[in-house]
Coordinates of C-alpha atoms in Angstrom, one line a residue:
M218 CA 166.8 -54.6 -13.5
M219 CA 169.3 -55.3 -16.1
T220 CA 170.7 -53.6 -19.2
D221 CA 172.3 -55.0 -22.2
L222 CA 176.0 -54.2 -22.5
A223 CA 178.4 -54.0 -25.4
S224 CA 180.8 -56.9 -26.0
T225 CA 183.6 -55.4 -23.9
T226 CA 184.0 -58.2 -21.3
P227 CA 187.4 -59.6 -20.5
Q228 CA 186.5 -62.8 -22.3
S229 CA 185.7 -61.0 -25.5
L230 CA 189.0 -59.2 -25.3
G231 CA 190.9 -62.4 -25.1
R232 CA 192.5 -61.7 -21.7
D233 CA 192.4 -63.4 -18.3
P234 CA 188.8 -62.8 -17.0
M235 CA 190.1 -62.0 -13.5
V236 CA 192.7 -59.4 -14.5
G237 CA 191.7 -55.8 -13.9
L238 CA 188.5 -56.6 -11.9
R239 CA 187.5 -54.7 -8.8
L240 CA 186.9 -56.6 -5.6
A241 CA 183.4 -55.9 -4.3
R242 CA 182.6 -57.2 -0.9
V243 CA 178.9 -57.4 -0.2
D244 CA 178.4 -56.6 3.5
G245 CA 175.3 -57.5 5.5
F246 CA 174.1 -59.8 2.7
E247 CA 170.4 -60.8 2.9
P248 CA 169.4 -63.7 0.7
A249 CA 166.3 -63.1 -1.5
I250 CA 165.0 -66.6 -0.7
A251 CA 164.4 -68.5 2.5
L252 CA 167.3 -70.8 3.2
G253 CA 168.0 -73.5 5.8
Q254 CA 170.9 -73.1 8.2
D255 CA 172.9 -75.8 6.4
E256 CA 172.4 -74.0 3.0
L257 CA 173.2 -70.4 4.1
P258 CA 177.0 -70.7 4.4
A259 CA 177.4 -71.9 0.8
Y260 CA 175.0 -69.3 -0.5
L261 CA 176.9 -66.5 1.3
R262 CA 180.2 -67.7 -0.2
R263 CA 178.6 -67.4 -3.7
F264 CA 177.4 -63.8 -3.4
T265 CA 179.4 -61.9 -0.8
M266 CA 182.7 -61.8 -2.5
L267 CA 182.5 -60.6 -6.1
F268 CA 184.9 -59.3 -8.7
A269 CA 183.3 -56.5 -10.7
D270 CA 184.3 -55.4 -14.2
D271 CA 183.9 -51.6 -14.3
A272 CA 184.3 -51.6 -18.1
T273 CA 180.7 -53.1 -18.3
M274 CA 179.1 -50.5 -16.0
R275 CA 175.9 -48.9 -17.3
R276 CA 173.3 -46.7 -15.8
G277 CA 170.0 -48.3 -14.9
G278 CA 167.4 -46.1 -13.3
I279 CA 168.8 -44.8 -10.0
G280 CA 171.5 -47.3 -9.9
R281 CA 174.6 -48.6 -11.8
V282 CA 174.7 -52.1 -13.1
T283 CA 178.0 -53.9 -13.4
R284 CA 178.8 -57.4 -14.5
A285 CA 180.6 -59.4 -11.8
V286 CA 181.9 -62.9 -11.2
N287 CA 182.2 -64.8 -8.0
A288 CA 185.0 -67.1 -6.9
Q289 CA 183.4 -70.0 -8.8
G290 CA 183.3 -68.0 -12.0
E291 CA 179.5 -67.5 -12.0
A292 CA 178.4 -64.3 -13.7
V293 CA 176.0 -62.0 -11.7
A294 CA 174.8 -58.5 -12.0
L295 CA 175.7 -56.1 -9.3
K296 CA 173.5 -53.0 -9.1
Q297 CA 174.6 -50.2 -6.8
L298 CA 172.5 -47.1 -5.8
I299 CA 173.7 -43.8 -7.2
L300 CA 173.7 -41.5 -4.2
P301 CA 172.4 -37.9 -4.8
T302 CA 175.1 -35.2 -5.0
R303 CA 174.9 -32.6 -2.4
D304 CA 173.7 -29.2 -3.5
E305 CA 175.8 -26.3 -2.3
F306 CA 172.7 -24.7 -0.7
D307 CA 171.7 -27.9 1.2
D308 CA 172.5 -28.3 4.9
D309 CA 173.5 -31.6 6.4
A310 CA 170.0 -32.5 7.5
A311 CA 168.4 -31.8 4.1
H312 CA 171.1 -33.9 2.3
E313 CA 170.8 -36.8 4.8
A314 CA 167.0 -36.7 4.3
L315 CA 167.4 -36.9 0.5
V316 CA 169.9 -39.8 0.8
A317 CA 167.5 -41.6 3.0
K318 CA 164.7 -41.2 0.4
F319 CA 166.9 -42.6 -2.3
K320 CA 167.8 -45.6 -0.2
A321 CA 164.2 -46.2 0.6
A322 CA 163.3 -46.1 -3.0
F323 CA 166.1 -48.4 -3.9
R324 CA 164.9 -50.9 -1.3
E325 CA 161.4 -50.6 -2.6
E326 CA 162.7 -51.5 -6.1
Y327 CA 164.4 -54.6 -4.6
E328 CA 161.2 -55.7 -2.8
C329 CA 159.1 -55.3 -6.0
H330 CA 161.7 -57.3 -8.0
R331 CA 161.8 -59.9 -5.3
A332 CA 158.1 -60.7 -5.7
L333 CA 158.5 -61.3 -9.5
S334 CA 161.9 -63.0 -9.6
G335 CA 160.4 -66.5 -9.4
L336 CA 158.5 -66.0 -12.6
K337 CA 159.8 -66.9 -16.1
G338 CA 160.6 -63.7 -18.0
F339 CA 162.1 -61.8 -15.1
P340 CA 165.7 -61.8 -13.8
R341 CA 166.4 -64.0 -10.8
L342 CA 167.2 -62.1 -7.6
Y343 CA 169.9 -63.3 -5.3
G344 CA 170.0 -60.9 -2.4
W345 CA 170.6 -57.4 -0.9
G346 CA 173.6 -55.9 0.9
E347 CA 176.0 -53.0 0.8
V348 CA 179.2 -52.4 -1.1
D349 CA 181.5 -49.7 0.4
G350 CA 178.5 -48.5 2.4
V351 CA 176.3 -48.1 -0.6
P352 CA 173.1 -50.3 -1.0
A353 CA 173.5 -53.0 -3.6
I354 CA 171.4 -55.6 -5.3
V355 CA 172.8 -58.9 -6.5
M356 CA 170.8 -60.5 -9.3
E357 CA 171.0 -62.7 -12.4
W358 CA 173.2 -61.5 -15.3
V359 CA 170.9 -61.8 -18.3
E360 CA 172.7 -63.0 -21.4
G361 CA 171.2 -61.3 -24.4
E362 CA 170.4 -57.9 -25.9
T363 CA 167.6 -55.4 -25.6
L364 CA 165.0 -54.8 -28.3
A365 CA 166.4 -51.3 -28.6
R366 CA 169.7 -52.7 -29.9
L367 CA 168.2 -55.7 -31.8
R368 CA 165.6 -53.7 -33.7
S369 CA 168.0 -52.4 -36.3
R370 CA 169.4 -55.9 -36.9
L371 CA 166.0 -57.5 -37.1
A372 CA 164.7 -54.9 -39.5
V373 CA 163.7 -55.9 -43.0
D374 CA 164.1 -52.5 -44.6
D375 CA 166.0 -49.3 -44.4
A376 CA 163.3 -47.6 -42.4
G377 CA 164.0 -50.0 -39.5
R378 CA 160.7 -51.8 -39.7
L379 CA 160.4 -55.5 -38.7
S380 CA 158.3 -58.0 -40.5
P381 CA 154.8 -57.5 -39.1
L382 CA 154.6 -61.3 -38.3
V383 CA 157.9 -61.0 -36.2
A384 CA 156.6 -57.8 -34.5
A385 CA 153.4 -59.6 -33.6
R386 CA 155.2 -62.6 -32.2
L387 CA 157.4 -60.3 -30.1
G388 CA 154.3 -58.4 -29.0
R389 CA 152.5 -61.6 -28.1
D390 CA 155.3 -62.8 -25.9
L391 CA 155.6 -59.3 -24.3
F392 CA 152.0 -59.2 -23.4
D393 CA 152.3 -62.7 -22.0
L394 CA 154.8 -61.2 -19.5
L395 CA 152.2 -58.6 -18.6
C396 CA 149.7 -61.3 -17.9
R397 CA 152.2 -63.1 -15.6
M398 CA 152.7 -60.0 -13.5
S399 CA 149.0 -59.9 -12.8
L400 CA 149.3 -63.4 -11.2
V401 CA 151.5 -62.2 -8.3
G402 CA 149.6 -61.0 -5.3
E403 CA 147.3 -58.2 -6.3
G404 CA 149.3 -57.7 -9.5
F405 CA 152.2 -55.6 -10.5
V406 CA 152.5 -52.7 -12.9
H407 CA 156.0 -52.1 -14.4
R408 CA 155.3 -48.5 -15.6
D409 CA 158.5 -48.1 -17.7
I410 CA 158.1 -50.6 -20.5
S411 CA 160.3 -49.6 -23.5
P412 CA 162.6 -51.4 -26.0
A413 CA 165.5 -50.5 -23.6
N414 CA 163.9 -52.5 -20.8
I415 CA 163.0 -55.6 -22.8
M416 CA 165.7 -58.1 -23.3
V417 CA 165.8 -61.1 -25.6
R418 CA 167.7 -63.9 -23.8
T419 CA 170.1 -65.8 -25.9
A420 CA 171.8 -68.1 -23.4
R421 CA 169.4 -71.0 -23.8
L422 CA 168.4 -70.5 -27.4
P423 CA 170.3 -68.4 -30.0
L424 CA 168.3 -65.6 -31.7
D425 CA 168.2 -67.3 -35.1
R426 CA 166.6 -70.3 -33.5
Q427 CA 164.0 -68.1 -31.7
L428 CA 163.2 -66.4 -35.0
A429 CA 162.8 -69.8 -36.8
E430 CA 160.6 -71.2 -34.1
G431 CA 158.5 -68.1 -33.8
T432 CA 158.7 -67.7 -30.0
F433 CA 161.0 -65.4 -28.1
D434 CA 162.6 -65.7 -24.7
L435 CA 161.9 -62.2 -23.4
C436 CA 163.0 -60.8 -20.1
L437 CA 161.5 -57.6 -18.5
I438 CA 164.1 -55.5 -16.6
D439 CA 164.4 -52.4 -14.5
F440 CA 161.8 -52.3 -11.7
G441 CA 162.5 -48.8 -10.4
S442 CA 159.1 -47.5 -11.4
A443 CA 157.1 -50.7 -10.6
V444 CA 154.3 -50.8 -8.1
A445 CA 152.3 -53.6 -6.6
G446 CA 148.6 -53.9 -7.1
T447 CA 145.9 -51.4 -6.1
G448 CA 147.0 -51.5 -2.5
G449 CA 150.7 -51.0 -3.1
K450 CA 152.8 -48.1 -1.8
A451 CA 153.6 -45.1 -3.9
S452 CA 156.7 -45.8 -5.9
F453 CA 159.8 -43.7 -6.3
T454 CA 158.5 -42.4 -9.6
E455 CA 155.3 -41.2 -8.1
R456 CA 156.8 -39.6 -5.0
Y457 CA 159.7 -37.9 -6.8
A458 CA 158.4 -37.4 -10.3
T459 CA 160.8 -34.6 -11.0
L460 CA 163.8 -37.0 -10.5
R461 CA 162.6 -39.9 -12.6
R462 CA 159.8 -40.4 -15.1
A463 CA 158.7 -43.2 -17.4
T464 CA 160.3 -43.1 -20.9
V465 CA 158.3 -40.3 -22.6
A466 CA 158.1 -41.8 -26.1
Y467 CA 156.3 -44.9 -24.8
A468 CA 154.5 -43.7 -21.7
P469 CA 150.7 -43.1 -21.6
P470 CA 149.5 -39.5 -20.9
E471 CA 148.8 -40.2 -17.2
M472 CA 152.5 -40.8 -16.6
L473 CA 153.4 -37.5 -18.1
T474 CA 151.5 -35.0 -15.8
D475 CA 150.9 -34.3 -12.2
D476 CA 147.8 -32.2 -12.7
I477 CA 144.9 -34.6 -13.2
P478 CA 142.4 -36.0 -10.7
D479 CA 142.8 -39.5 -9.2
L480 CA 146.4 -39.6 -10.4
R481 CA 147.4 -42.2 -7.8
A482 CA 144.7 -44.7 -8.9
L483 CA 145.5 -44.1 -12.6
R484 CA 149.2 -44.7 -12.1
M485 CA 148.5 -48.1 -10.5
S486 CA 146.5 -49.5 -13.4
P487 CA 147.8 -52.3 -15.7
A488 CA 146.5 -50.1 -18.6
I489 CA 149.8 -48.1 -18.2
D490 CA 151.7 -51.2 -19.3
V491 CA 149.3 -51.9 -22.1
Y492 CA 149.9 -48.5 -23.6
A493 CA 153.7 -48.7 -23.3
A494 CA 153.9 -52.2 -24.6
A495 CA 151.7 -51.3 -27.6
S496 CA 153.9 -48.3 -28.2
T497 CA 156.9 -50.7 -28.3
V498 CA 155.2 -53.0 -30.8
Y499 CA 154.2 -49.9 -32.9
E500 CA 157.9 -49.0 -33.1
L501 CA 158.8 -52.5 -34.2
I502 CA 156.1 -52.2 -37.0
A503 CA 156.7 -48.7 -38.2
G504 CA 160.3 -48.0 -37.4
V505 CA 159.4 -45.0 -35.2
A506 CA 157.5 -44.7 -31.9
P507 CA 153.9 -43.5 -32.1
Y508 CA 154.5 -39.8 -31.7
E509 CA 158.0 -39.6 -33.3
A510 CA 156.3 -38.1 -36.3
A511 CA 154.1 -35.4 -34.9
P512 CA 150.6 -35.4 -36.5
S513 CA 149.6 -32.2 -38.3
T514 CA 146.2 -30.5 -37.8
S515 CA 145.0 -32.0 -41.0
G516 CA 145.5 -35.5 -39.7
T517 CA 148.4 -36.3 -42.1
S518 CA 151.9 -37.0 -40.9
G519 CA 153.8 -33.8 -40.1
S520 CA 157.6 -33.3 -40.0
R521 CA 159.6 -35.8 -38.0
K522 CA 159.9 -34.5 -34.4
K523 CA 161.0 -36.4 -31.3
T524 CA 158.4 -36.7 -28.6
R525 CA 160.8 -35.6 -26.0
D526 CA 161.4 -32.3 -27.8
I527 CA 157.7 -31.3 -27.8
A528 CA 156.7 -28.8 -25.1
S529 CA 153.9 -30.9 -23.7
P530 CA 154.0 -34.6 -24.5
Y531 CA 150.9 -35.0 -22.2
R532 CA 148.8 -32.5 -24.2
L533 CA 150.1 -34.1 -27.5
K534 CA 149.0 -37.5 -26.5
M535 CA 145.7 -36.3 -25.1
D536 CA 144.7 -34.1 -28.0
T537 CA 145.9 -36.2 -31.0
R538 CA 145.8 -39.8 -32.1
P539 CA 149.1 -41.3 -33.4
D540 CA 149.3 -41.8 -37.1
Y541 CA 148.2 -45.2 -38.3
P542 CA 151.4 -47.3 -38.6
I543 CA 152.9 -47.8 -42.0
G544 CA 154.3 -51.3 -42.1
A545 CA 157.0 -52.9 -44.2
H546 CA 154.4 -54.0 -46.9
A547 CA 153.3 -50.5 -47.6
P548 CA 152.9 -49.3 -51.3
G549 CA 156.3 -48.7 -52.9
C550 CA 158.1 -51.4 -51.0
D551 CA 160.4 -53.8 -52.8
L552 CA 158.4 -56.9 -52.0
T553 CA 160.9 -59.4 -53.6
Q554 CA 163.7 -58.1 -51.3
L555 CA 161.4 -58.0 -48.2
L556 CA 160.3 -61.6 -48.6
R557 CA 163.9 -62.8 -48.8
R558 CA 164.2 -61.4 -45.2
E559 CA 160.8 -62.7 -44.1
P560 CA 161.0 -66.5 -44.5
D561 CA 157.8 -67.3 -42.7
V562 CA 155.9 -64.7 -44.7
A563 CA 157.4 -65.9 -47.9
L564 CA 156.3 -69.4 -47.1
A565 CA 152.8 -68.3 -46.3
A566 CA 152.6 -66.4 -49.6
A567 CA 154.3 -68.9 -51.8
E568 CA 151.6 -71.5 -52.2
Q569 CA 148.8 -69.0 -52.8
A570 CA 150.9 -66.9 -55.2
Q571 CA 151.8 -70.0 -57.2
Q572 CA 148.2 -71.2 -57.4
L573 CA 147.1 -67.8 -58.7
G574 CA 150.1 -67.3 -60.9
L575 CA 151.2 -64.1 -59.2
E576 CA 154.5 -62.5 -59.7
P577 CA 156.5 -62.2 -56.4
D578 CA 156.6 -58.4 -56.7
S579 CA 153.0 -58.0 -57.8
E580 CA 150.8 -55.3 -56.3
E581 CA 148.1 -57.9 -55.7
L582 CA 150.3 -59.9 -53.4
R583 CA 151.6 -56.8 -51.6
D584 CA 148.0 -55.5 -51.1
A585 CA 147.0 -58.9 -49.7
L586 CA 149.8 -58.9 -47.2
A587 CA 149.1 -55.3 -46.2
F588 CA 145.4 -56.2 -45.7
V589 CA 146.3 -59.0 -43.3
D590 CA 148.9 -56.7 -41.5
A591 CA 146.1 -54.2 -40.9
Q592 CA 144.6 -56.6 -38.3
L593 CA 147.8 -56.2 -36.2
F594 CA 147.8 -52.4 -36.7
D595 CA 144.2 -52.3 -35.4
V596 CA 145.1 -54.2 -32.3
V597 CA 148.0 -51.9 -31.5
M598 CA 146.0 -48.7 -32.1
A599 CA 143.2 -49.9 -29.8
C600 CA 145.8 -50.0 -27.0
L601 CA 146.9 -46.4 -27.6
S602 CA 143.8 -44.7 -26.4
S603 CA 144.5 -41.6 -24.2
H604 CA 141.8 -42.8 -21.7
Q605 CA 142.6 -45.9 -19.6
K606 CA 139.1 -47.2 -19.6
D607 CA 139.2 -47.6 -23.4
R608 CA 142.3 -49.8 -23.5
P609 CA 141.9 -53.6 -23.6
E610 CA 143.2 -55.9 -20.8
P611 CA 146.6 -57.5 -21.3
A612 CA 145.1 -60.9 -21.6
A613 CA 142.8 -59.7 -24.4
V614 CA 145.7 -58.2 -26.4
E615 CA 147.8 -61.4 -25.9
A616 CA 144.9 -63.5 -27.2
A617 CA 144.4 -61.2 -30.3
L618 CA 148.1 -61.2 -31.1
S619 CA 148.2 -65.0 -30.7
A620 CA 145.3 -65.3 -33.1
F621 CA 147.0 -63.0 -35.6
C622 CA 150.2 -65.2 -35.5
D623 CA 148.3 -68.5 -35.6
H624 CA 146.2 -67.6 -38.6
Y625 CA 148.6 -65.5 -40.6
A626 CA 149.3 -68.0 -43.3
Q627 CA 145.7 -68.9 -43.6
N628 CA 144.6 -65.3 -43.8
V629 CA 147.1 -64.5 -46.5
G630 CA 145.3 -67.0 -48.7
R631 CA 141.9 -65.7 -47.6
S632 CA 143.0 -62.1 -48.5
L633 CA 144.2 -63.1 -52.0
R634 CA 140.9 -64.9 -52.6
G635 CA 138.8 -62.1 -51.3
E636 CA 137.4 -64.2 -48.4
P637 CA 136.7 -63.0 -44.9
L638 CA 139.8 -63.1 -42.7
T639 CA 139.9 -65.1 -39.5
P640 CA 139.4 -62.3 -37.0
C641 CA 141.7 -61.4 -34.1
P642 CA 139.1 -60.5 -31.4
M643 CA 140.3 -58.7 -28.3
D644 CA 137.8 -60.6 -26.1
A645 CA 139.7 -63.0 -24.0
S646 CA 136.7 -63.9 -21.8
G647 CA 134.4 -64.5 -24.8
R648 CA 137.1 -66.6 -26.5
A649 CA 137.5 -68.6 -23.3
V650 CA 133.8 -69.1 -23.0
R651 CA 133.6 -70.3 -26.6
R652 CA 136.5 -72.7 -26.1
A653 CA 135.0 -74.0 -22.9
L654 CA 131.6 -74.6 -24.6
M655 CA 133.4 -76.5 -27.5
V656 CA 135.4 -78.6 -25.1
G657 CA 132.3 -79.4 -23.0
A658 CA 130.2 -80.3 -26.1
T659 CA 133.1 -82.4 -27.4
V660 CA 133.3 -84.4 -24.2
V661 CA 129.5 -85.0 -24.2
C662 CA 129.6 -86.1 -27.8
G663 CA 132.6 -88.3 -27.2
V664 CA 130.9 -90.0 -24.2
V665 CA 127.6 -90.5 -26.1
W666 CA 129.5 -91.9 -29.1
A667 CA 131.4 -94.4 -26.9
V668 CA 128.2 -95.5 -25.2
V669 CA 126.5 -96.1 -28.5
V670 CA 129.4 -98.1 -29.9
V671 CA 129.8 -100.3 -26.8
S672 CA 126.0 -100.8 -26.4
A673 CA 125.5 -101.8 -30.0
A674 CA 128.5 -104.1 -30.0
L675 CA 127.2 -105.9 -26.9
L676 CA 123.7 -106.1 -28.5
A677 CA 125.1 -107.7 -31.7
S678 CA 127.7 -109.9 -30.0
G679 CA 126.9 -113.6 -30.8
A680 CA 124.0 -112.8 -33.0
R681 CA 123.4 -115.2 -36.0
V682 CA 124.0 -113.4 -39.3
T683 CA 124.2 -114.4 -42.9
A684 CA 126.1 -112.0 -45.3
T685 CA 125.8 -112.4 -49.1
L686 CA 128.1 -110.4 -51.4
G687 CA 127.5 -111.7 -54.9
S688 CA 128.7 -115.3 -55.0
L689 CA 130.3 -115.0 -51.5
V690 CA 128.2 -116.2 -48.6
W691 CA 129.2 -116.2 -44.9
S692 CA 127.1 -117.4 -42.1
G693 CA 127.8 -117.6 -38.4
S694 CA 127.9 -115.7 -35.0
L695 CA 128.9 -112.1 -35.2
P696 CA 131.9 -111.4 -32.9
G697 CA 131.3 -108.3 -30.7
I698 CA 134.8 -106.8 -31.6
I699 CA 133.9 -106.8 -35.3
A700 CA 130.7 -104.9 -34.6
A701 CA 132.6 -102.4 -32.5
L702 CA 135.2 -101.8 -35.1
A703 CA 132.6 -101.4 -37.9
L704 CA 130.9 -98.7 -35.8
A705 CA 134.0 -97.0 -34.5
L706 CA 136.4 -96.9 -37.5
P707 CA 134.5 -94.4 -39.6
G708 CA 134.4 -91.9 -36.8
I709 CA 138.1 -92.4 -35.9
A710 CA 139.1 -92.0 -39.5
G711 CA 137.0 -88.8 -39.8
V712 CA 138.5 -87.2 -36.6
A713 CA 142.0 -88.2 -37.6
A714 CA 141.7 -86.7 -41.1
G715 CA 140.3 -83.5 -39.6
A716 CA 143.1 -83.2 -37.1
L717 CA 145.8 -83.6 -39.8
A718 CA 144.5 -80.8 -41.9
R719 CA 146.3 -77.5 -42.0
D720 CA 143.2 -75.4 -41.0
R721 CA 139.7 -75.8 -39.6
R722 CA 137.9 -75.5 -42.9
S723 CA 140.1 -78.1 -44.6
G724 CA 139.8 -80.2 -41.5
F725 CA 136.0 -80.2 -41.7
L726 CA 135.9 -81.1 -45.4
Q727 CA 138.6 -83.8 -45.1
G728 CA 137.0 -85.2 -42.0
V729 CA 133.6 -85.5 -43.5
L730 CA 135.0 -87.1 -46.7
A731 CA 137.0 -89.7 -44.6
L732 CA 134.0 -90.4 -42.4
S733 CA 131.7 -90.9 -45.4
A734 CA 134.2 -93.0 -47.3
C735 CA 134.5 -95.4 -44.4
E736 CA 130.8 -95.4 -43.5
V737 CA 129.6 -96.4 -47.0
P738 CA 131.3 -99.8 -47.1
V739 CA 129.9 -100.6 -43.6
L740 CA 126.4 -99.7 -44.8
V741 CA 126.8 -101.8 -47.9
V742 CA 127.8 -104.8 -45.8
A743 CA 124.9 -104.2 -43.4
A744 CA 122.4 -104.0 -46.3
C745 CA 123.7 -107.4 -47.6
S746 CA 123.4 -109.1 -44.2
V747 CA 120.4 -110.9 -42.7
F748 CA 120.2 -111.3 -38.9
S749 CA 118.2 -113.9 -37.1
Q750 CA 116.7 -111.2 -34.9
R751 CA 115.3 -108.1 -36.6
A752 CA 115.9 -106.0 -33.4
V753 CA 119.7 -106.5 -33.8
M754 CA 119.6 -105.3 -37.3
G755 CA 117.6 -102.3 -36.4
G756 CA 119.9 -101.5 -33.5
L757 CA 123.0 -101.6 -35.6
V758 CA 121.6 -99.4 -38.3
A759 CA 120.5 -96.8 -35.6
A760 CA 124.0 -97.0 -34.1
L761 CA 125.6 -96.4 -37.5
V762 CA 123.4 -93.3 -38.1
A763 CA 124.1 -92.0 -34.5
T764 CA 127.9 -92.5 -34.7
Y765 CA 128.0 -90.8 -38.1
T766 CA 125.9 -87.8 -36.8
L767 CA 128.0 -87.4 -33.7
T768 CA 131.3 -87.4 -35.6
W769 CA 129.9 -85.0 -38.1
F770 CA 128.8 -82.7 -35.3
L771 CA 132.3 -82.8 -33.7
L772 CA 133.9 -81.8 -37.0
A773 CA 131.4 -79.1 -37.5
M774 CA 132.0 -77.6 -34.1
G775 CA 135.7 -77.4 -34.8
F776 CA 135.0 -75.5 -38.0
A777 CA 132.4 -73.2 -36.4
F778 CA 134.8 -72.3 -33.5
E779 CA 137.2 -70.7 -36.0
L780 CA 134.6 -69.4 -38.4
P781 CA 135.1 -65.7 -39.1
V782 CA 132.2 -63.6 -37.8
S783 CA 131.9 -60.0 -39.2
A784 CA 135.5 -60.4 -40.3
P785 CA 137.1 -58.0 -42.8
R786 CA 137.0 -58.9 -46.5
R787 CA 139.0 -57.4 -49.4
T788 CA 136.7 -55.9 -52.0
K789 CA 136.6 -57.1 -55.6
A790 CA 138.8 -54.3 -56.7
Q791 CA 141.4 -55.5 -54.3
M792 CA 141.2 -59.2 -55.1
A793 CA 144.1 -60.9 -56.9
T794 CA 143.5 -61.8 -60.5
P795 CA 145.5 -64.7 -61.9
L796 CA 148.4 -63.4 -64.0
A797 CA 150.8 -65.0 -66.4
G798 CA 154.1 -65.8 -64.8
G799 CA 153.3 -68.6 -62.3
A800 CA 156.6 -70.3 -63.2
A801 CA 158.5 -67.2 -62.4
A802 CA 156.7 -66.9 -59.0
A803 CA 157.5 -70.6 -58.3
R804 CA 161.1 -70.1 -59.1
T805 CA 161.4 -67.1 -56.9
F806 CA 159.4 -68.5 -53.9
G807 CA 160.8 -72.0 -54.4
G808 CA 164.4 -71.0 -53.9
P809 CA 166.1 -71.0 -50.5
V810 CA 164.8 -68.3 -48.3
E811 CA 167.2 -67.2 -45.7
V812 CA 167.6 -64.4 -43.1
S813 CA 170.9 -62.7 -43.5
S814 CA 173.3 -63.7 -40.8
D815 CA 174.0 -60.0 -40.3
S816 CA 170.3 -59.4 -39.5
I817 CA 170.1 -62.1 -36.8
S818 CA 173.6 -62.1 -35.3
T819 CA 173.6 -61.3 -31.6
T820 CA 176.3 -60.2 -29.3
K821 CA 176.6 -62.5 -26.4
E822 CA 176.7 -60.4 -23.2
A823 CA 179.2 -62.0 -21.0

């Protein structure tokens, strides 16, 4: 568990980093990893004597997190249990029992975190001990900020909405963390995913670089509500729900009540994290959490009302669906200003807009972007079902979000032209099967192609041939390497041209053109040649036809794998119509597109 802290560290204040720090001696320290006897002394020296900066102290679940440094100057996070206060009506035995329960719950949080600390995307755990008689956890200090703090700076409009493409990339990387949790033991469920518990690390790669590269170094924190697999023990949240719950705005209905059957089984399902993670992505898209604007009985948005202020959030989430998210590219938006803060979206739209002669603020372009964004909204809404069985698996959501990000630029062009979009199916198993079939077929075709080339080259090697091209006549023995190159080069050229294309459709067309362009000269030379053995000539012609067919089949499979099936298509009324003003669009899109430094600056948490 970690929280992001304001830039109030000694270094940021320009004073001696060791001045004003509290000495925190960690007694009874237990390393979180197995160590040899020769390694243990040095490890204990690193983490048993710490200097804590109380100015950085923040609440985190049932503990307080403080930044501390050791004698070597290494920064760590020291989390200490917050002991319950004694009620005036409690006797000594009752209070001691309550303290024991808090300590047991804190130890359970440590054990859960310990199982995940070796995975990328989770804070590293160093050990357990006591500070002044209070249980404490020593862990990695995560440099960065939470999504809760970064959202306003990443927003592209005054409503606090992110670019749908950036929101999808953050969601993709968040669901990737959920997939990793399922790999440990019988799997883990975090059960309190929210923007405040998701950090973007900035120590290894600055935020602006992560934005430019389209991948984010996320870190999931705060494991006080986590539980391990279907056979895990009840967590602190489950046993003492009145003391701590999941964050209401993002939690699924089953985390907001104690009155439904099979509650224990429901609260150990990964579907809890799917709902909470999707609620987080919803907020990035729409600027508000799913139920921040309470739906009215007519189905339209009602007055803005915080979820936590509603009498029964459980009944609200069970009885009503959240409003369909309204993204940044909604009607009425200032598209020109938005695209200046969405460099990747602007680049995706620029080429198509220039080809169609669209103005940068045209409704056609805005509608095309909104139509593509709706794919993302549909994925998020599918995760917000009130019933667990209707929510997709984390891997399926991650696959759908990856497809949305990968095909975004291509789909903008498809949307403008009224063509079917490349879909974002939430069927990870079906996608894996299709990919496996394609890989298997590719391997088989490749092996057969290689056998045909080698066999035909061996057959033709040393054969007597006379080639006549106009006045040019050549006669002699055909080298086997020449026969192999004549058979192989057209296929190699076709595959290379297809691989260099920007999408599968262009790859298929370019690949077939390159294949045919190289095959025709070979056929012309073969037609002008006379072999001493007719069988050799027949074998070479058959090999040429076979290699051409196999290469064409490989290119066709690559195209078919990405072919939209039952994909959405904009209607004719929605299609872009070429307008005057292509030069203006080119000037607008062609200029430098930058993200304001104010929007991507990040406070380094030291």
